[in-house]
Amino acid sequence: MRLEAVELRRIKLPLVAPFETSFGVQTERDVLLVKAITDAGEGWGECVAGEEPTYSSEYVDGAQHVLIHHLLPRLWGRELDAADVAPLLHPVHGHNMAKAAIEMALLDAQLRAAGRSFGEFFGAVREAVDCGVSVGIQPSVAELVRVVGGYLDQGYRRIKLKIKPGWDVEPVRAVREKFGEVPLQVDANTAYTLADAQHLSELDPFGLLLIEQPMREELVFAHAEMAKVVRTPICLDESIHTYQSAADAIAIGACRIINVKPGRVGGYLEARRIHDLCAAKGVPVWMGGMLETGIGRAGNVAMAAMPNFTLPGDTSASDRYYHRDVTEPFVLRDGRLRVPTGPGLGVTVDEEFLDTITTWTGTLGRAGLRAG
Ligand code: OSB
Ligand code: MG
């Protein structure tokens, strides 16, 4: 396969409700989409970087810049397999979400051409995946209980509560008291320090599945220290950038569970290696989410069908995020989403709809950028 051109597109999609985390409130997504045009056909990728570098150091304008100026120039004019992308981009440090977007688009093109689905490529062992939902920080505990009740009524199989100092033990207690033994976990998005270990151990009596990323991403050793105080299993999200960082974190006891986000680790192929490592080490994984559109969701749901994805993922239905998705919507059935079976991502991108929400497009080829 040869990469002939890449169409970059920025779209704005409002969220159905504001999503508040310890790092801010989000009311819409500003998404960078990548369409790879190859001699074997086209493929789509979605960049999960946020508008601001507040989840990680990546942000969408930066991802666009690095793709145009540093990543795509390394891919023109050669025979490529999706597996060649990461080695070719290895000289560029970091920028995993930007790298993941172009690898995803090439993998989609390659699998569409071969008539194979992402699920088949990953060795999916189930036709549908168990879905959880990530619940943002709410204005009050009463509102939280109402929102969680609504998601449980829809059939979600696991609730994740976003927490931060001042919004942790009480919301967890309220949800436990109201909804009993529903599978429940929390995500701090780096809002605590090791000095908070004793406080976080107050969550232990609630039988949570896990506590996700309590401390800053570089504090991997501190997570191992915290695990000596907090009995709830620690799960890492932001700290895991590569296969190697996953191996190191597991080796020192910094986490017992890993949240796999293909964008965060530089693509689906690195995510698959992390899945396989964790399977070998007896570490369960689950599919994280970055409020993806149907494009990213299609790939995530397919990967979540791999055998060691034994916990429900942040793979919620399209209507949890958007009034209208950019593909056919993913619909929750019995608390699950079906793994697409068509070639590549197995979804059709609604380009007419895209045109109505596009804020910028640019086409790149060997000769450079043509803004559209
Ligand atoms: O930490 O998992 C996270 C969304 C944006 C950035 C970081 C995170 C999240 C979520 C949402 O929790 C998960 C989803 O896509 O449903
Ligand atoms: Mg997280």
Short mmCIF file of C-alpha atoms and ligand atoms in Angstrom, two decimals:
data_model
loop_
_atom_site.label_atom_id
_atom_site.label_comp_id
_atom_site.label_asym_id
_atom_site.label_seq_id
_atom_site.Cartn_x
_atom_site.Cartn_y
_atom_site.Cartn_z
CA MET A 1 0.00 0.00 0.00
CA ARG A 2 1.21 3.49 -0.85
CA LEU A 3 -0.02 6.61 0.92
CA GLU A 4 -0.94 9.07 -1.83
CA ALA A 5 -2.62 11.85 0.15
CA VAL A 6 -4.12 12.60 3.51
CA GLU A 7 -7.23 14.64 4.04
CA LEU A 8 -7.24 16.31 7.45
CA ARG A 9 -10.50 17.69 8.75
CA ARG A 10 -11.48 19.47 11.94
CA ILE A 11 -15.06 19.11 13.12
CA LYS A 12 -16.95 20.51 16.10
CA LEU A 13 -19.48 18.28 17.77
CA PRO A 14 -21.46 19.46 20.83
CA LEU A 15 -21.79 16.95 23.68
CA VAL A 16 -25.33 16.12 24.83
CA ALA A 17 -24.33 17.27 28.33
CA PRO A 18 -21.28 19.01 29.80
CA PHE A 19 -18.60 16.53 30.95
CA GLU A 20 -16.73 17.66 34.07
CA THR A 21 -13.53 16.05 35.28
CA SER A 22 -10.85 17.13 37.76
CA PHE A 23 -9.11 18.85 34.82
CA GLY A 24 -12.04 20.90 33.53
CA VAL A 25 -15.45 20.96 31.89
CA GLN A 26 -15.97 19.94 28.29
CA THR A 27 -19.10 20.94 26.35
CA GLU A 28 -18.06 19.93 22.84
CA ARG A 29 -15.35 18.06 21.00
CA ASP A 30 -13.06 19.64 18.47
CA VAL A 31 -12.03 16.53 16.55
CA LEU A 32 -9.22 16.03 14.05
CA LEU A 33 -10.18 13.37 11.52
CA VAL A 34 -7.69 11.78 9.17
CA LYS A 35 -8.64 10.23 5.84
CA ALA A 36 -5.80 8.24 4.31
CA ILE A 37 -5.96 7.99 0.53
CA THR A 38 -3.90 5.05 -0.67
CA ASP A 39 -3.49 3.08 -3.88
CA ALA A 40 -5.51 0.33 -2.15
CA GLY A 41 -8.39 2.59 -1.14
CA GLU A 42 -9.30 4.93 1.70
CA GLY A 43 -9.32 4.64 5.47
CA TRP A 44 -10.37 6.76 8.44
CA GLY A 45 -8.65 7.69 11.66
CA GLU A 46 -9.73 9.82 14.63
CA CYS A 47 -7.33 11.79 16.78
CA VAL A 48 -8.42 11.75 20.43
CA ALA A 49 -6.40 14.77 21.57
CA GLY A 50 -8.46 17.35 23.44
CA GLU A 51 -8.70 21.07 22.77
CA GLU A 52 -6.34 21.84 25.68
CA PRO A 53 -3.31 19.89 26.97
CA THR A 54 -5.02 19.15 30.30
CA TYR A 55 -5.54 15.37 30.14
CA SER A 56 -2.03 14.90 28.79
CA SER A 57 0.50 17.12 27.04
CA GLU A 58 -1.19 16.53 23.68
CA TYR A 59 -3.81 18.87 22.22
CA VAL A 60 -5.56 18.95 18.89
CA ASP A 61 -3.81 21.95 17.30
CA GLY A 62 -0.48 20.38 18.27
CA ALA A 63 -1.51 17.02 16.83
CA GLN A 64 -2.47 18.68 13.55
CA HIS A 65 0.83 20.55 13.41
CA VAL A 66 2.99 17.53 14.16
CA LEU A 67 1.13 15.41 11.61
CA ILE A 68 1.62 17.99 8.86
CA HIS A 69 5.22 18.92 9.61
CA HIS A 70 6.81 15.87 11.23
CA LEU A 71 4.80 12.67 10.87
CA LEU A 72 3.27 12.59 7.38
CA PRO A 73 6.54 13.62 5.69
CA ARG A 74 8.02 10.35 6.98
CA LEU A 75 5.33 8.26 5.26
CA TRP A 76 5.20 9.48 1.66
CA GLY A 77 6.52 7.61 -1.33
CA ARG A 78 7.14 4.17 0.10
CA GLU A 79 5.45 0.81 0.22
CA LEU A 80 3.67 0.69 3.61
CA ASP A 81 1.89 -1.73 5.87
CA ALA A 82 0.07 -0.29 8.91
CA ALA A 83 2.68 -2.12 11.02
CA ASP A 84 5.43 0.02 9.43
CA VAL A 85 3.94 3.28 10.69
CA ALA A 86 5.14 3.14 14.31
CA PRO A 87 8.76 2.23 13.39
CA LEU A 88 8.85 5.00 10.74
CA LEU A 89 7.51 7.55 13.24
CA HIS A 90 9.71 6.35 16.11
CA PRO A 91 12.30 9.15 15.62
CA VAL A 92 9.59 11.62 16.70
CA HIS A 93 9.22 11.47 20.48
CA GLY A 94 5.76 11.47 22.05
CA HIS A 95 2.72 12.73 20.10
CA ASN A 96 1.08 9.34 20.48
CA MET A 97 -2.43 10.56 19.70
CA ALA A 98 -1.28 12.09 16.42
CA LYS A 99 0.66 8.95 15.51
CA ALA A 100 -2.31 6.76 16.43
CA ALA A 101 -4.64 8.70 14.12
CA ILE A 102 -2.60 8.10 10.97
CA GLU A 103 -1.84 4.48 11.86
CA MET A 104 -5.57 3.90 12.40
CA ALA A 105 -6.44 5.40 9.01
CA LEU A 106 -3.88 3.20 7.26
CA LEU A 107 -5.01 0.10 9.16
CA ASP A 108 -8.60 0.87 8.12
CA ALA A 109 -7.56 1.29 4.48
CA GLN A 110 -5.54 -1.92 4.57
CA LEU A 111 -8.28 -4.01 6.20
CA ARG A 112 -11.03 -2.57 3.98
CA ALA A 113 -8.94 -3.54 0.95
CA ALA A 114 -8.47 -7.04 2.33
CA GLY A 115 -12.16 -7.40 3.25
CA ARG A 116 -11.24 -8.02 6.91
CA SER A 117 -12.77 -6.31 9.94
CA PHE A 118 -10.86 -4.76 12.87
CA GLY A 119 -12.48 -7.41 15.09
CA GLU A 120 -11.21 -10.26 12.94
CA PHE A 121 -7.75 -8.65 12.77
CA PHE A 122 -7.57 -8.34 16.58
CA GLY A 123 -8.86 -11.87 17.19
CA ALA A 124 -12.17 -10.82 18.73
CA VAL A 125 -13.64 -13.53 20.95
CA ARG A 126 -17.11 -11.98 21.39
CA GLU A 127 -19.73 -10.46 19.11
CA ALA A 128 -20.67 -7.71 21.54
CA VAL A 129 -18.86 -6.00 24.41
CA ASP A 130 -20.03 -5.07 27.91
CA CYS A 131 -20.36 -1.33 28.30
CA GLY A 132 -19.80 0.97 31.21
CA VAL A 133 -20.36 4.70 31.39
CA SER A 134 -18.13 7.45 32.71
CA VAL A 135 -20.11 9.92 34.81
CA GLY A 136 -18.73 13.43 35.16
CA ILE A 137 -18.62 15.51 38.33
CA GLN A 138 -22.15 16.83 38.95
CA PRO A 139 -23.45 20.03 40.57
CA SER A 140 -24.81 18.04 43.55
CA VAL A 141 -24.97 14.52 44.95
CA ALA A 142 -28.73 14.47 44.27
CA GLU A 143 -28.10 15.27 40.60
CA LEU A 144 -25.41 12.56 40.45
CA VAL A 145 -27.81 9.95 41.80
CA ARG A 146 -30.39 11.02 39.19
CA VAL A 147 -27.85 10.80 36.33
CA VAL A 148 -26.51 7.40 37.45
CA GLY A 149 -30.07 6.09 37.78
CA GLY A 150 -30.76 7.14 34.20
CA TYR A 151 -27.72 5.26 32.88
CA LEU A 152 -28.59 2.14 34.90
CA ASP A 153 -32.11 2.27 33.46
CA GLN A 154 -30.54 2.28 29.98
CA GLY A 155 -28.68 -0.92 30.87
CA TYR A 156 -25.07 0.15 31.42
CA ARG A 157 -23.20 -2.62 33.16
CA ARG A 158 -20.71 -0.54 35.12
CA ILE A 159 -20.60 3.00 36.47
CA LYS A 160 -17.42 5.08 36.67
CA LEU A 161 -17.53 8.23 38.76
CA LYS A 162 -15.12 11.05 38.14
CA ILE A 163 -13.66 12.18 41.48
CA LYS A 164 -11.51 15.02 42.79
CA PRO A 165 -10.65 16.33 46.27
CA GLY A 166 -13.96 17.39 47.81
CA TRP A 167 -15.97 15.11 45.46
CA ASP A 168 -15.02 11.55 46.31
CA VAL A 169 -16.22 9.63 49.38
CA GLU A 170 -19.67 11.24 49.61
CA PRO A 171 -20.70 10.70 45.97
CA VAL A 172 -19.45 7.10 46.11
CA ARG A 173 -21.38 6.49 49.35
CA ALA A 174 -24.54 7.99 47.85
CA VAL A 175 -24.36 5.84 44.70
CA ARG A 176 -23.67 2.68 46.75
CA GLU A 177 -26.53 3.42 49.12
CA LYS A 178 -28.99 4.08 46.32
CA PHE A 179 -27.97 1.38 43.81
CA GLY A 180 -26.50 -1.43 45.94
CA GLU A 181 -23.86 -3.71 44.45
CA VAL A 182 -23.73 -2.22 40.94
CA PRO A 183 -20.18 -2.56 39.49
CA LEU A 184 -18.61 0.79 40.42
CA GLN A 185 -15.21 2.42 39.92
CA VAL A 186 -13.72 5.91 40.18
CA ASP A 187 -11.33 8.02 38.07
CA ALA A 188 -9.27 10.84 39.62
CA ASN A 189 -7.44 12.00 36.47
CA THR A 190 -4.29 12.76 38.54
CA ALA A 191 -6.02 15.02 41.10
CA TYR A 192 -4.36 13.59 44.27
CA THR A 193 -0.92 13.18 45.83
CA LEU A 194 0.63 10.45 47.95
CA ALA A 195 -0.33 12.50 51.02
CA ASP A 196 -3.97 11.65 50.15
CA ALA A 197 -3.43 7.87 50.43
CA GLN A 198 -5.09 7.59 53.84
CA HIS A 199 -8.05 9.65 52.65
CA LEU A 200 -8.48 7.53 49.51
CA SER A 201 -8.44 4.38 51.64
CA GLU A 202 -11.81 5.61 52.94
CA LEU A 203 -13.11 4.36 49.57
CA ASP A 204 -12.04 0.77 50.40
CA PRO A 205 -15.25 -0.21 52.27
CA PHE A 206 -17.33 0.50 49.14
CA GLY A 207 -15.91 -2.45 47.19
CA LEU A 208 -14.92 -0.49 44.09
CA LEU A 209 -13.55 -2.38 41.07
CA LEU A 210 -10.65 0.06 40.89
CA ILE A 211 -9.39 3.58 41.37
CA GLU A 212 -8.04 5.05 38.14
CA GLN A 213 -4.97 7.30 38.01
CA PRO A 214 -5.03 8.98 41.43
CA MET A 215 -1.73 10.85 40.87
CA ARG A 216 0.21 12.70 38.13
CA GLU A 217 1.35 10.59 35.20
CA GLU A 218 5.06 10.65 36.06
CA LEU A 219 4.46 9.48 39.66
CA VAL A 220 4.55 5.80 38.78
CA PHE A 221 6.58 4.73 41.82
CA ALA A 222 4.27 6.74 44.10
CA HIS A 223 1.35 4.65 42.81
CA ALA A 224 3.16 1.54 44.06
CA GLU A 225 3.56 3.28 47.43
CA MET A 226 -0.12 4.26 47.48
CA ALA A 227 -1.05 0.64 46.75
CA LYS A 228 0.44 -0.30 50.14
CA VAL A 229 -2.13 1.93 51.86
CA VAL A 230 -5.20 1.75 49.61
CA ARG A 231 -6.74 -1.73 49.23
CA THR A 232 -8.88 -0.80 46.20
CA PRO A 233 -6.96 -1.93 43.08
CA ILE A 234 -5.10 0.90 41.37
CA CYS A 235 -5.58 1.19 37.59
CA LEU A 236 -3.33 3.41 35.48
CA ASP A 237 -4.52 5.48 32.53
CA GLU A 238 -2.40 8.63 31.95
CA SER A 239 0.87 6.96 33.07
CA ILE A 240 0.78 4.25 30.41
CA HIS A 241 2.24 5.52 27.12
CA THR A 242 3.93 2.43 25.70
CA TYR A 243 4.36 -1.32 26.08
CA GLN A 244 7.49 -0.55 28.12
CA SER A 245 5.75 1.82 30.54
CA ALA A 246 3.05 -0.83 31.06
CA ALA A 247 5.68 -3.51 31.72
CA ASP A 248 7.52 -1.24 34.18
CA ALA A 249 4.36 -0.20 36.05
CA ILE A 250 3.30 -3.83 36.44
CA ALA A 251 6.80 -4.89 37.52
CA ILE A 252 6.96 -2.39 40.40
CA GLY A 253 3.38 -2.96 41.54
CA ALA A 254 2.09 0.48 40.52
CA CYS A 255 -1.13 -0.98 39.09
CA ARG A 256 -3.15 -4.19 39.14
CA ILE A 257 -5.33 -3.17 36.19
CA ILE A 258 -4.66 -1.12 33.03
CA ASN A 259 -6.95 1.19 31.07
CA VAL A 260 -6.04 0.71 27.40
CA LYS A 261 -6.58 3.75 25.18
CA PRO A 262 -5.19 3.19 21.69
CA GLY A 263 -4.66 6.94 21.15
CA ARG A 264 -2.68 7.37 24.36
CA VAL A 265 -0.23 4.57 23.45
CA GLY A 266 0.34 5.55 19.81
CA GLY A 267 -2.13 3.28 18.10
CA TYR A 268 -4.05 0.01 17.99
CA LEU A 269 -0.96 -2.06 17.30
CA GLU A 270 0.85 -0.89 20.45
CA ALA A 271 -2.44 -1.28 22.36
CA ARG A 272 -2.59 -4.90 21.18
CA ARG A 273 0.94 -5.53 22.48
CA ILE A 274 -0.07 -4.07 25.86
CA HIS A 275 -3.16 -6.29 25.90
CA ASP A 276 -1.00 -9.35 25.23
CA LEU A 277 1.56 -8.38 27.89
CA CYS A 278 -1.18 -7.86 30.47
CA ALA A 279 -2.78 -11.19 29.56
CA ALA A 280 0.57 -12.91 30.15
CA LYS A 281 1.03 -11.11 33.48
CA GLY A 282 -2.50 -11.79 34.75
CA VAL A 283 -3.38 -8.08 34.67
CA PRO A 284 -6.94 -7.41 33.46
CA VAL A 285 -7.45 -4.56 30.98
CA TRP A 286 -10.44 -2.54 29.89
CA MET A 287 -11.09 -0.20 26.98
CA GLY A 288 -10.91 3.45 27.93
CA GLY A 289 -12.66 6.22 26.08
CA MET A 290 -11.93 9.75 24.91
CA LEU A 291 -15.50 10.72 23.95
CA GLU A 292 -14.85 9.31 20.49
CA THR A 293 -17.15 9.71 17.52
CA GLY A 294 -18.40 6.58 15.77
CA ILE A 295 -15.07 6.33 13.96
CA GLY A 296 -12.94 5.88 17.07
CA ARG A 297 -15.71 3.97 18.80
CA ALA A 298 -15.78 1.37 16.01
CA GLY A 299 -12.11 0.55 16.52
CA ASN A 300 -12.37 0.61 20.31
CA VAL A 301 -15.36 -1.72 20.41
CA ALA A 302 -13.56 -4.16 18.09
CA MET A 303 -10.45 -4.18 20.27
CA ALA A 304 -12.55 -4.53 23.44
CA ALA A 305 -13.64 -7.93 22.09
CA MET A 306 -10.12 -9.31 22.67
CA PRO A 307 -9.92 -11.95 25.42
CA ASN A 308 -8.17 -10.00 28.21
CA PHE A 309 -10.65 -7.10 28.05
CA THR A 310 -12.47 -8.66 30.99
CA LEU A 311 -13.89 -5.49 32.55
CA PRO A 312 -16.61 -3.32 30.94
CA GLY A 313 -15.14 -0.40 28.97
CA ASP A 314 -15.85 3.31 28.61
CA THR A 315 -17.41 2.31 25.30
CA SER A 316 -20.81 3.90 25.69
CA ALA A 317 -23.51 4.28 23.05
CA SER A 318 -23.40 7.17 20.59
CA ASP A 319 -26.34 8.90 22.30
CA ARG A 320 -24.42 9.17 25.59
CA TYR A 321 -22.13 11.63 23.78
CA TYR A 322 -23.80 13.11 20.71
CA HIS A 323 -27.24 13.95 19.37
CA ARG A 324 -26.04 12.85 15.96
CA ASP A 325 -22.91 10.76 15.34
CA VAL A 326 -20.72 10.95 12.24
CA THR A 327 -21.36 7.25 11.47
CA GLU A 328 -24.38 5.06 11.98
CA PRO A 329 -24.98 5.25 15.74
CA PHE A 330 -23.75 2.63 18.19
CA VAL A 331 -26.85 1.55 20.11
CA LEU A 332 -26.82 -0.10 23.53
CA ARG A 333 -28.56 -3.50 23.59
CA ASP A 334 -28.72 -5.35 26.88
CA GLY A 335 -25.82 -3.22 28.15
CA ARG A 336 -23.62 -4.12 25.19
CA LEU A 337 -22.45 -2.73 21.87
CA ARG A 338 -22.10 -5.03 18.87
CA VAL A 339 -18.67 -5.36 17.30
CA PRO A 340 -18.85 -4.19 13.67
CA THR A 341 -18.26 -7.01 11.20
CA GLY A 342 -17.87 -5.13 7.91
CA PRO A 343 -14.45 -4.54 6.30
CA GLY A 344 -12.07 -2.26 8.22
CA LEU A 345 -13.81 -0.25 10.92
CA GLY A 346 -17.10 -1.55 9.52
CA VAL A 347 -18.87 1.80 9.77
CA THR A 348 -19.78 4.33 7.09
CA VAL A 349 -18.74 7.92 7.64
CA ASP A 350 -21.52 10.37 6.87
CA GLU A 351 -19.47 12.83 4.80
CA GLU A 352 -22.49 15.00 4.03
CA PHE A 353 -23.05 15.52 7.75
CA LEU A 354 -19.31 16.04 8.25
CA ASP A 355 -19.39 18.90 5.75
CA THR A 356 -21.94 20.70 7.90
CA ILE A 357 -19.77 20.57 11.06
CA THR A 358 -16.34 21.04 9.48
CA THR A 359 -14.30 24.05 10.65
CA TRP A 360 -11.15 23.42 8.58
CA THR A 361 -9.86 20.99 5.99
CA GLY A 362 -6.49 20.51 4.40
CA THR A 363 -5.16 17.97 1.93
CA LEU A 364 -1.57 16.81 2.14
CA GLY A 365 0.54 15.02 -0.39
CA ARG A 366 4.25 14.80 -1.08
CA ALA A 367 4.16 18.40 -2.31
CA GLY A 368 2.83 19.69 1.01
CA LEU A 369 -0.37 21.18 2.35
CA ARG A 370 -3.29 22.44 0.32
CA ALA A 371 -5.75 24.18 2.68
CA GLY A 372 -9.33 23.71 1.57
O1 OSB B 1 -9.73 9.73 31.96
O2 OSB B 1 -10.90 8.23 31.04
C1 OSB B 1 -10.57 9.40 31.13
C2 OSB B 1 -12.68 11.49 28.70
C3 OSB B 1 -11.75 12.39 28.24
C4 OSB B 1 -10.48 12.34 28.76
C5 OSB B 1 -10.13 11.39 29.71
C6 OSB B 1 -11.06 10.46 30.17
C7 OSB B 1 -12.37 10.54 29.67
C8 OSB B 1 -13.46 9.69 30.13
C9 OSB B 1 -14.63 9.49 29.19
O3 OSB B 1 -13.52 9.20 31.23
C10 OSB B 1 -14.74 8.12 28.72
C11 OSB B 1 -15.68 7.97 27.54
O4 OSB B 1 -15.24 8.18 26.38
O5 OSB B 1 -16.84 7.62 27.75
MG MG B 2 -9.08 8.00 33.00
#
